CSV table of C-alpha atoms and ligand atoms in Angstrom, one decimal:
chain,number,residue,atom,x,y,z
A,793,MET,CA,-29.1,20.2,-8.9
A,794,GLY,CA,-27.4,20.6,-5.5
A,795,LEU,CA,-26.9,23.6,-3.3
A,796,THR,CA,-24.1,26.1,-3.3
A,797,HIS,CA,-22.4,26.8,0.1
A,798,THR,CA,-19.8,29.6,0.6
A,799,TYR,CA,-16.8,29.3,2.8
A,800,ASP,CA,-13.4,31.1,3.3
A,801,VAL,CA,-11.6,27.8,2.9
A,802,VAL,CA,-12.6,24.2,2.1
A,803,ILE,CA,-10.6,21.3,3.3
A,804,VAL,CA,-10.9,18.0,1.4
A,805,GLY,CA,-10.3,15.1,3.7
A,806,ALA,CA,-10.4,14.7,7.5
A,807,GLY,CA,-7.2,12.7,8.2
A,808,PRO,CA,-4.6,14.2,10.5
A,809,ALA,CA,-3.6,16.8,7.9
A,810,GLY,CA,-7.2,17.9,7.2
A,811,MET,CA,-8.2,18.1,10.9
A,812,CYS,CA,-5.0,20.0,11.9
A,813,ALA,CA,-5.5,22.4,9.0
A,814,ALA,CA,-9.1,22.9,10.1
A,815,LEU,CA,-7.9,23.7,13.6
A,816,TYR,CA,-5.6,26.4,12.3
A,817,THR,CA,-8.0,28.0,9.8
A,818,GLY,CA,-10.8,28.0,12.4
A,819,ARG,CA,-8.4,29.6,14.9
A,820,SER,CA,-7.7,32.2,12.3
A,821,MET,CA,-11.4,33.0,12.2
A,822,LEU,CA,-11.8,31.6,8.6
A,823,LYS,CA,-15.1,30.0,7.9
A,824,THR,CA,-14.0,26.4,7.3
A,825,ALA,CA,-15.7,23.4,5.8
A,826,VAL,CA,-14.1,20.0,6.1
A,827,LEU,CA,-15.5,17.5,3.6
A,828,GLU,CA,-14.9,13.9,4.4
A,829,ARG,CA,-16.6,10.9,2.9
A,830,GLY,CA,-16.1,8.6,6.0
A,831,ILE,CA,-15.5,9.0,9.7
A,832,PRO,CA,-12.8,11.6,10.4
A,833,GLY,CA,-9.4,10.0,11.1
A,834,GLY,CA,-8.0,8.9,7.8
A,835,GLU,CA,-5.1,6.5,8.1
A,836,LEU,CA,-5.2,6.8,11.9
A,837,LEU,CA,-8.3,4.5,11.6
A,838,ASN,CA,-6.2,1.9,9.9
A,839,THR,CA,-3.5,2.1,12.6
A,840,GLU,CA,-3.9,0.0,15.7
A,841,LYS,CA,-1.6,1.8,18.0
A,842,LEU,CA,1.0,4.7,17.7
A,843,ASP,CA,4.1,5.0,19.8
A,844,ASP,CA,5.6,7.9,17.9
A,845,TRP,CA,3.1,10.7,18.6
A,846,ILE,CA,5.2,12.9,20.7
A,847,GLY,CA,3.8,13.3,24.2
A,848,GLU,CA,1.9,9.9,24.1
A,849,LYS,CA,4.0,6.8,24.8
A,850,SER,CA,1.2,4.8,23.3
A,851,ILE,CA,-2.2,5.8,21.9
A,852,LEU,CA,-4.8,3.9,19.8
A,853,GLY,CA,-5.3,5.3,16.3
A,854,TRP,CA,-9.0,5.9,16.7
A,855,GLU,CA,-8.4,7.6,20.0
A,856,LEU,CA,-6.0,10.1,18.6
A,857,ALA,CA,-8.4,10.6,15.6
A,858,LYS,CA,-11.2,11.4,18.0
A,859,LYS,CA,-9.0,13.9,19.9
A,860,PHE,CA,-8.0,15.6,16.7
A,861,GLU,CA,-11.6,15.9,15.6
A,862,GLU,CA,-12.8,17.3,18.9
A,863,HIS,CA,-10.0,19.8,19.1
A,864,SER,CA,-10.4,21.1,15.6
A,865,ARG,CA,-14.2,21.5,16.1
A,866,GLU,CA,-13.4,23.8,19.1
A,867,PHE,CA,-12.4,26.6,16.7
A,868,GLY,CA,-15.5,26.4,14.6
A,869,ALA,CA,-14.6,24.1,11.6
A,870,GLU,CA,-17.8,22.5,10.2
A,871,TYR,CA,-17.5,18.8,9.3
A,872,VAL,CA,-19.6,17.7,6.4
A,873,THR,CA,-20.0,14.0,5.3
A,874,ALA,CA,-19.6,14.2,1.6
A,875,ASN,CA,-17.7,12.5,-1.2
A,876,VAL,CA,-15.8,15.1,-3.2
A,877,THR,CA,-15.8,14.4,-7.0
A,878,ARG,CA,-13.8,17.4,-8.2
A,879,VAL,CA,-12.1,20.6,-7.2
A,880,THR,CA,-12.2,23.2,-10.0
A,881,ARG,CA,-10.7,26.7,-10.1
A,882,ARG,CA,-13.1,29.2,-11.7
A,883,GLU,CA,-12.1,32.1,-13.9
A,884,ASP,CA,-12.7,34.5,-11.0
A,885,GLY,CA,-10.1,32.7,-8.9
A,886,MET,CA,-12.8,31.0,-6.6
A,887,PHE,CA,-12.9,27.2,-6.3
A,888,ASP,CA,-15.9,25.0,-6.7
A,889,THR,CA,-15.5,21.8,-4.6
A,890,VAL,CA,-18.2,19.5,-5.9
A,891,THR,CA,-19.7,16.5,-4.1
A,892,ASP,CA,-21.3,13.4,-5.6
A,893,GLY,CA,-24.6,14.9,-4.4
A,894,ASP,CA,-23.9,17.8,-6.8
A,895,ASP,CA,-23.5,20.2,-3.8
A,896,VAL,CA,-21.0,23.0,-4.5
A,897,TYR,CA,-18.7,24.3,-1.8
A,898,ARG,CA,-17.4,27.7,-3.1
A,899,SER,CA,-14.3,29.2,-1.6
A,900,PRO,CA,-11.3,31.4,-2.5
A,901,ALA,CA,-8.9,28.7,-1.2
A,902,VAL,CA,-8.9,24.9,-0.9
A,903,ILE,CA,-6.6,22.6,1.1
A,904,VAL,CA,-6.5,19.1,-0.4
A,905,THR,CA,-5.5,16.6,2.2
A,906,ALA,CA,-7.1,13.6,0.5
A,907,GLY,CA,-4.2,11.3,1.3
A,908,GLY,CA,-3.2,8.2,-0.6
A,909,THR,CA,-4.1,4.6,-0.7
A,910,PRO,CA,-1.6,1.8,-0.3
A,911,VAL,CA,-2.2,-0.8,-3.0
A,912,LYS,CA,-3.8,-3.9,-1.4
A,913,LEU,CA,-3.0,-7.5,-2.1
A,914,GLY,CA,-6.7,-8.4,-2.4
A,915,ILE,CA,-6.2,-11.8,-0.8
A,916,PRO,CA,-8.4,-13.5,1.9
A,917,GLY,CA,-7.5,-12.4,5.4
A,918,GLU,CA,-5.8,-9.1,4.4
A,919,MET,CA,-8.6,-6.8,5.6
A,920,GLU,CA,-9.6,-9.1,8.5
A,921,PHE,CA,-6.0,-8.9,10.0
A,922,SER,CA,-5.3,-5.3,9.0
A,923,GLY,CA,-4.0,-3.7,12.1
A,924,LYS,CA,-3.8,-7.1,13.7
A,925,GLY,CA,-0.7,-8.3,11.9
A,926,VAL,CA,-1.1,-6.8,8.4
A,927,SER,CA,0.4,-3.3,8.0
A,928,TYR,CA,1.2,-0.9,5.2
A,929,CYS,CA,3.7,1.3,7.2
A,930,ALA,CA,7.0,0.0,8.7
A,931,ILE,CA,7.9,3.2,10.6
A,932,CYS,CA,4.4,3.3,12.2
A,933,ASP,CA,4.1,-0.4,13.1
A,934,GLY,CA,7.6,-2.0,13.0
A,935,ALA,CA,8.2,-1.6,16.8
A,936,PHE,CA,5.2,-3.8,17.6
A,937,PHE,CA,7.0,-6.8,16.1
A,938,LYS,CA,10.0,-7.0,18.4
A,939,GLN,CA,11.6,-10.5,18.2
A,940,GLN,CA,8.9,-11.8,15.9
A,941,VAL,CA,9.0,-13.4,12.5
A,942,ILE,CA,7.4,-11.3,9.8
A,943,VAL,CA,7.0,-11.1,6.1
A,944,VAL,CA,7.3,-8.2,3.7
A,945,ILE,CA,5.5,-8.4,0.3
A,946,GLY,CA,6.9,-6.7,-2.8
A,947,GLY,CA,10.1,-6.2,-4.7
A,948,GLY,CA,10.3,-2.4,-5.2
A,949,ASP,CA,12.3,0.2,-3.4
A,950,ALA,CA,9.7,0.4,-0.6
A,951,ALA,CA,9.6,-3.3,0.1
A,952,VAL,CA,13.4,-3.8,0.0
A,953,GLU,CA,14.2,-0.7,2.1
A,954,GLU,CA,11.5,-1.3,4.7
A,955,ALA,CA,12.5,-5.0,5.0
A,956,ASP,CA,15.9,-3.9,5.9
A,957,PHE,CA,14.5,-1.4,8.4
A,958,LEU,CA,12.2,-3.9,10.0
A,959,THR,CA,15.1,-6.2,11.0
A,960,ARG,CA,15.8,-3.6,13.8
A,961,TYR,CA,12.8,-5.1,15.5
A,962,ALA,CA,11.9,-8.5,14.0
A,963,SER,CA,14.0,-11.6,14.6
A,964,LYS,CA,13.5,-12.7,11.0
A,965,VAL,CA,12.1,-11.0,7.9
A,966,TYR,CA,11.0,-13.0,4.9
A,967,VAL,CA,10.7,-10.9,1.7
A,968,ILE,CA,8.1,-12.4,-0.6
A,969,HIS,CA,8.5,-11.4,-4.2
A,970,ARG,CA,6.5,-12.7,-7.2
A,971,ARG,CA,9.5,-12.6,-9.6
A,972,ASP,CA,13.1,-13.9,-9.4
A,973,GLU,CA,14.6,-10.4,-9.4
A,974,PHE,CA,13.9,-7.2,-7.6
A,975,ARG,CA,12.9,-3.9,-9.3
A,976,ALA,CA,14.5,-2.1,-6.3
A,977,SER,CA,17.6,0.0,-6.8
A,978,ARG,CA,20.9,-1.9,-6.7
A,979,ILE,CA,22.2,-0.2,-3.5
A,980,LEU,CA,19.1,-1.1,-1.6
A,981,GLN,CA,19.3,-4.7,-2.8
A,982,GLU,CA,22.9,-5.0,-1.7
A,983,ARG,CA,22.1,-3.7,1.7
A,984,LEU,CA,19.3,-6.3,2.0
A,985,ARG,CA,21.5,-9.1,0.8
A,986,ALA,CA,24.1,-8.2,3.5
A,987,ASN,CA,21.5,-8.4,6.2
A,988,PRO,CA,21.6,-11.9,7.9
A,989,LYS,CA,18.1,-11.5,9.3
A,990,VAL,CA,16.6,-11.4,5.8
A,991,GLU,CA,15.6,-14.3,3.6
A,992,VAL,CA,14.1,-13.8,0.2
A,993,LEU,CA,11.5,-16.2,-1.1
A,994,TRP,CA,11.6,-15.6,-4.9
A,995,SER,CA,8.8,-16.4,-7.4
A,996,THR,CA,6.4,-16.6,-4.6
A,997,VAL,CA,3.0,-15.0,-4.1
A,998,PRO,CA,0.8,-14.6,-1.0
A,999,GLU,CA,-2.5,-16.4,-1.2
A,1000,GLU,CA,-4.1,-15.9,2.2
A,1001,ILE,CA,-3.4,-14.5,5.7
A,1002,VAL,CA,-4.4,-16.9,8.4
A,1003,GLY,CA,-5.2,-16.2,12.1
A,1004,ASP,CA,-4.6,-17.7,15.5
A,1005,GLY,CA,-8.3,-18.1,16.3
A,1006,GLN,CA,-8.1,-15.1,18.6
A,1007,GLY,CA,-8.1,-12.4,16.0
A,1008,LEU,CA,-4.4,-12.0,15.4
A,1009,MET,CA,-2.4,-13.0,12.3
A,1010,SER,CA,-0.4,-16.2,12.8
A,1011,GLY,CA,0.7,-17.1,9.3
A,1012,ILE,CA,0.6,-16.6,5.5
A,1013,VAL,CA,-0.2,-19.1,2.8
A,1014,LEU,CA,2.4,-18.9,0.0
A,1015,ARG,CA,2.5,-20.3,-3.5
A,1016,ASN,CA,5.6,-20.8,-5.6
A,1017,VAL,CA,4.6,-19.6,-9.1
A,1018,LYS,CA,7.2,-21.9,-10.8
A,1019,THR,CA,6.4,-25.1,-9.0
A,1020,ASP,CA,2.9,-24.4,-7.8
A,1021,ALA,CA,3.9,-25.7,-4.3
A,1022,VAL,CA,1.8,-24.2,-1.5
A,1023,ARG,CA,2.9,-23.9,2.1
A,1024,THR,CA,1.9,-22.0,5.2
A,1025,LEU,CA,4.7,-19.9,6.8
A,1026,ASP,CA,4.3,-19.0,10.4
A,1027,ALA,CA,4.6,-15.2,10.8
A,1028,THR,CA,2.8,-12.7,13.1
A,1029,GLY,CA,3.3,-9.7,10.8
A,1030,CYS,CA,2.8,-9.0,7.1
A,1031,PHE,CA,4.0,-5.7,5.7
A,1032,VAL,CA,2.6,-5.0,2.3
A,1033,PHE,CA,4.6,-2.7,-0.1
A,1034,VAL,CA,3.2,-3.3,-3.5
A,1035,GLY,CA,2.7,0.4,-4.4
A,1036,PHE,CA,0.9,3.5,-3.1
A,1037,ARG,CA,-1.4,5.9,-5.0
A,1038,PRO,CA,-1.9,9.5,-4.1
A,1039,ASN,CA,-5.6,10.5,-4.2
A,1040,THR,CA,-5.2,13.4,-6.6
A,1041,GLY,CA,-7.9,12.4,-9.1
A,1042,ILE,CA,-10.3,15.1,-7.8
A,1043,ILE,CA,-8.0,18.0,-8.8
A,1044,ASP,CA,-9.6,19.1,-12.0
A,1045,ALA,CA,-6.7,20.8,-13.8
A,1046,HIS,CA,-3.0,20.3,-14.4
A,1047,PHE,CA,-0.9,20.6,-11.3
A,1048,ASP,CA,2.8,20.1,-10.9
A,1049,HIS,CA,3.7,16.7,-9.6
A,1050,ASP,CA,6.7,14.4,-9.2
A,1051,ASP,CA,7.3,11.3,-11.3
A,1052,MET,CA,5.0,9.2,-9.1
A,1053,GLY,CA,2.1,11.6,-9.3
A,1054,TYR,CA,2.6,13.2,-5.8
A,1055,VAL,CA,1.7,16.9,-5.6
A,1056,LEU,CA,4.5,19.4,-5.6
A,1057,THR,CA,4.1,22.5,-3.4
A,1058,ASP,CA,6.1,25.5,-2.5
A,1059,THR,CA,7.2,26.0,1.1
A,1060,THR,CA,3.8,27.4,2.0
A,1061,MET,CA,2.2,24.2,0.7
A,1062,GLN,CA,0.6,26.0,-2.2
A,1063,THR,CA,0.4,23.9,-5.4
A,1064,SER,CA,1.1,25.2,-8.9
A,1065,ILE,CA,-2.6,26.2,-8.9
A,1066,LYS,CA,-2.9,29.5,-7.1
A,1067,GLY,CA,-5.1,29.2,-4.0
A,1068,LEU,CA,-5.0,25.4,-4.0
A,1069,PHE,CA,-2.9,24.1,-1.1
A,1070,ALA,CA,-2.0,20.5,-0.3
A,1071,ALA,CA,-0.8,18.7,2.8
A,1072,GLY,CA,-0.4,15.1,4.0
A,1073,ASP,CA,0.2,11.9,2.1
A,1074,LEU,CA,-0.6,13.1,-1.3
A,1075,ARG,CA,2.2,15.7,-1.2
A,1076,SER,CA,5.6,14.9,-2.6
A,1077,GLN,CA,7.9,14.5,0.5
A,1078,LEU,CA,10.5,12.3,2.2
A,1079,THR,CA,8.2,10.4,4.5
A,1080,ARG,CA,4.5,10.0,5.3
A,1081,GLN,CA,4.0,10.3,9.1
A,1082,VAL,CA,1.2,11.8,11.2
A,1083,THR,CA,3.8,14.3,12.6
A,1084,THR,CA,4.8,15.5,9.2
A,1085,ALA,CA,1.2,15.6,7.9
A,1086,VAL,CA,0.1,17.9,10.8
A,1087,GLY,CA,3.3,20.0,10.3
A,1088,ASP,CA,2.5,20.6,6.7
A,1089,ALA,CA,-1.1,21.2,7.4
A,1090,THR,CA,-0.2,23.9,9.9
A,1091,THR,CA,1.9,25.6,7.2
A,1092,ALA,CA,-0.9,25.2,4.6
A,1093,ALA,CA,-3.5,26.8,6.9
A,1094,ILE,CA,-1.2,29.7,7.7
A,1095,GLY,CA,-0.4,29.9,4.0
A,1096,VAL,CA,-4.1,30.1,3.2
A,1097,GLU,CA,-4.6,32.9,5.7
A,1098,LYS,CA,-1.8,34.9,4.1
A,1099,TYR,CA,-3.0,34.1,0.6
A,1100,LEU,CA,-6.6,35.3,1.4
A,1101,LYS,CA,-5.2,38.5,3.0
A,1102,ALA,CA,-3.2,39.2,-0.1
A,1103,ARG,CA,-6.2,38.5,-2.3
A,1104,ALA,CA,-8.4,40.8,-0.3
A,1105,GLU,CA,-5.8,43.5,-0.6
A,1106,GLY,CA,-5.6,43.1,-4.4
A,1107,GLY,CA,-2.9,40.4,-4.6
A,1108,HIS,CA,0.8,40.6,-5.2
A,1109,ALA,CA,1.8,40.7,-1.6
A,1110,ILE,CA,5.2,39.1,-1.3
A,1111,ASP,CA,6.0,36.7,1.5
A,1112,PRO,CA,8.8,38.4,3.5
A,1113,HIS,CA,10.4,35.0,4.0
A,1114,GLY,CA,10.8,34.5,0.3
A,1115,SER,CA,8.7,31.4,0.1
A,1116,GLY,CA,7.0,32.0,-3.2
A,1117,GLY,CA,5.0,35.1,-2.8
A,1118,TYR,CA,1.2,35.5,-3.0
A,1119,ALA,CA,0.5,36.8,-6.5
A,1120,VAL,CA,-3.2,36.0,-6.8
B,1445,LIG,P1,6.9,-0.1,-7.0
B,1445,LIG,O1,8.2,0.3,-7.4
B,1445,LIG,O2,5.8,0.0,-7.9
B,1445,LIG,O3,7.0,-1.7,-6.6
B,1445,LIG,C1,6.0,-2.5,-6.2
B,1445,LIG,C2,6.4,-3.9,-6.0
B,1445,LIG,O4,5.3,-4.7,-5.6
B,1445,LIG,C3,7.0,-4.5,-7.3
B,1445,LIG,O5,8.1,-5.3,-7.0
B,1445,LIG,C4,5.9,-5.4,-7.8
B,1445,LIG,O6,6.3,-6.6,-8.4
B,1445,LIG,C5,5.2,-5.8,-6.5
B,1445,LIG,N1,3.8,-6.0,-6.7
B,1445,LIG,C6,2.8,-5.2,-7.2
B,1445,LIG,N2,1.6,-5.8,-7.1
B,1445,LIG,C7,1.8,-6.9,-6.5
B,1445,LIG,C8,0.9,-7.9,-6.0
B,1445,LIG,N3,-0.4,-7.9,-6.2
B,1445,LIG,N4,1.4,-9.0,-5.3
B,1445,LIG,C9,2.7,-9.1,-5.1
B,1445,LIG,N5,3.6,-8.2,-5.5
B,1445,LIG,C10,3.1,-7.1,-6.1
B,1445,LIG,O7,6.4,0.5,-5.6
B,1445,LIG,P2,7.2,1.1,-4.3
B,1445,LIG,O8,8.2,0.1,-3.9
B,1445,LIG,O9,6.1,1.5,-3.4
B,1445,LIG,O10,7.9,2.4,-4.8
B,1445,LIG,C11,7.1,3.4,-5.4
B,1445,LIG,C12,8.1,4.5,-5.9
B,1445,LIG,O11,8.7,5.1,-4.7
B,1445,LIG,C13,9.2,4.0,-6.7
B,1445,LIG,O12,9.5,4.9,-7.8
B,1445,LIG,C14,10.3,3.9,-5.8
B,1445,LIG,O13,11.6,4.1,-6.5
B,1445,LIG,C15,10.1,5.1,-4.9
B,1445,LIG,N6,10.7,4.8,-3.6
B,1445,LIG,C16,12.0,5.1,-3.4
B,1445,LIG,C17,12.6,4.8,-2.2
B,1445,LIG,C18,14.1,5.1,-2.1
B,1445,LIG,O14,14.7,5.5,-3.1
B,1445,LIG,N7,14.7,4.9,-0.9
B,1445,LIG,C19,11.9,4.1,-1.2
B,1445,LIG,C20,10.6,3.8,-1.4
B,1445,LIG,C21,10.0,4.1,-2.6
B,1445,LIG,P3,7.0,-6.5,-9.9
B,1445,LIG,O15,8.4,-6.0,-9.6
B,1445,LIG,O16,7.0,-7.9,-10.3
B,1445,LIG,O17,6.2,-5.6,-10.7
């Protein structure tokens, strides 16, 4: 049996969203615990370099993560290394955030910023060259591949749309798809077909990412599933879009979500479970960027502050801006 710890707010996950939420809840003098199973940083730690964090022309992912963590700690947030297994709303409206060590973090509000996980190919070299050629985010990393030959893996909307986008930078984009037709929507397919920089390799699967001997990706081994012919294609980048899964499994009750399982929130980032807020990659939204994650996290933290105030005053305070109210 573990221990029970009491906080004003518990934040699950220490990616950009979690750390930014912690900064704001700490700054609002709320006793804050941030539960993270690994090193704080989230997807920033899978990102080599960023050139779209406003104010920094170029910054390494781990460097920005470190800055976020240090800054958020300034306002008193406590970081705990713990693997959260479930978040349960109790009958009294409090939440129990439970770790795999059976410790309970009890709080009247929780912000879930557990992110999501791009589906991996699971082939040799994929992890070794992650951030050194292999990427799961075109907007984040596309600009690093100017005038280079790259491949995109997948045949869904994400792969087809991002392949088209990546031709802004790359000199040539090969789309590698395991079948002989895309599942992507027709309009995206047509746009791709009209793009002279794109060549589709149908019925082809990636088998291995290979390197240049100096730590960077230099090619990809491909197999045609119809002929079994194997060849190595020279390419310095490989963008993988074979699906993305939001990490929502810890939420221990029904919550409103979109068709893909991403959490729906109101404009204060509150989910359909009162007192449970969400920000970052697991939230249903147009794009998944560091800038949007921290923006949503700011809103969530301020939303929590207002929610707790309303709760302390007996509930039913209405947000003057009409963003859903705080009936607790
Ligand atoms: P998705 O629709 O599930 O497509 C995944 C693609 O990856 C499929 O083509 C699949 O091939 C392929 N794939 C899966 N595992 C693979 C493996 N191990 N090796 C090689 N290929 C593999 O995922 P998504 O493209 O990320 O889209 C997710 C959702 O977001 C979809 O509902 C999509 O409509 C939506 N979305 C919409 C837009 C837009 O409307 N602009 C943009 C992005 C995403 P098969 O086809 O053979 O199964």
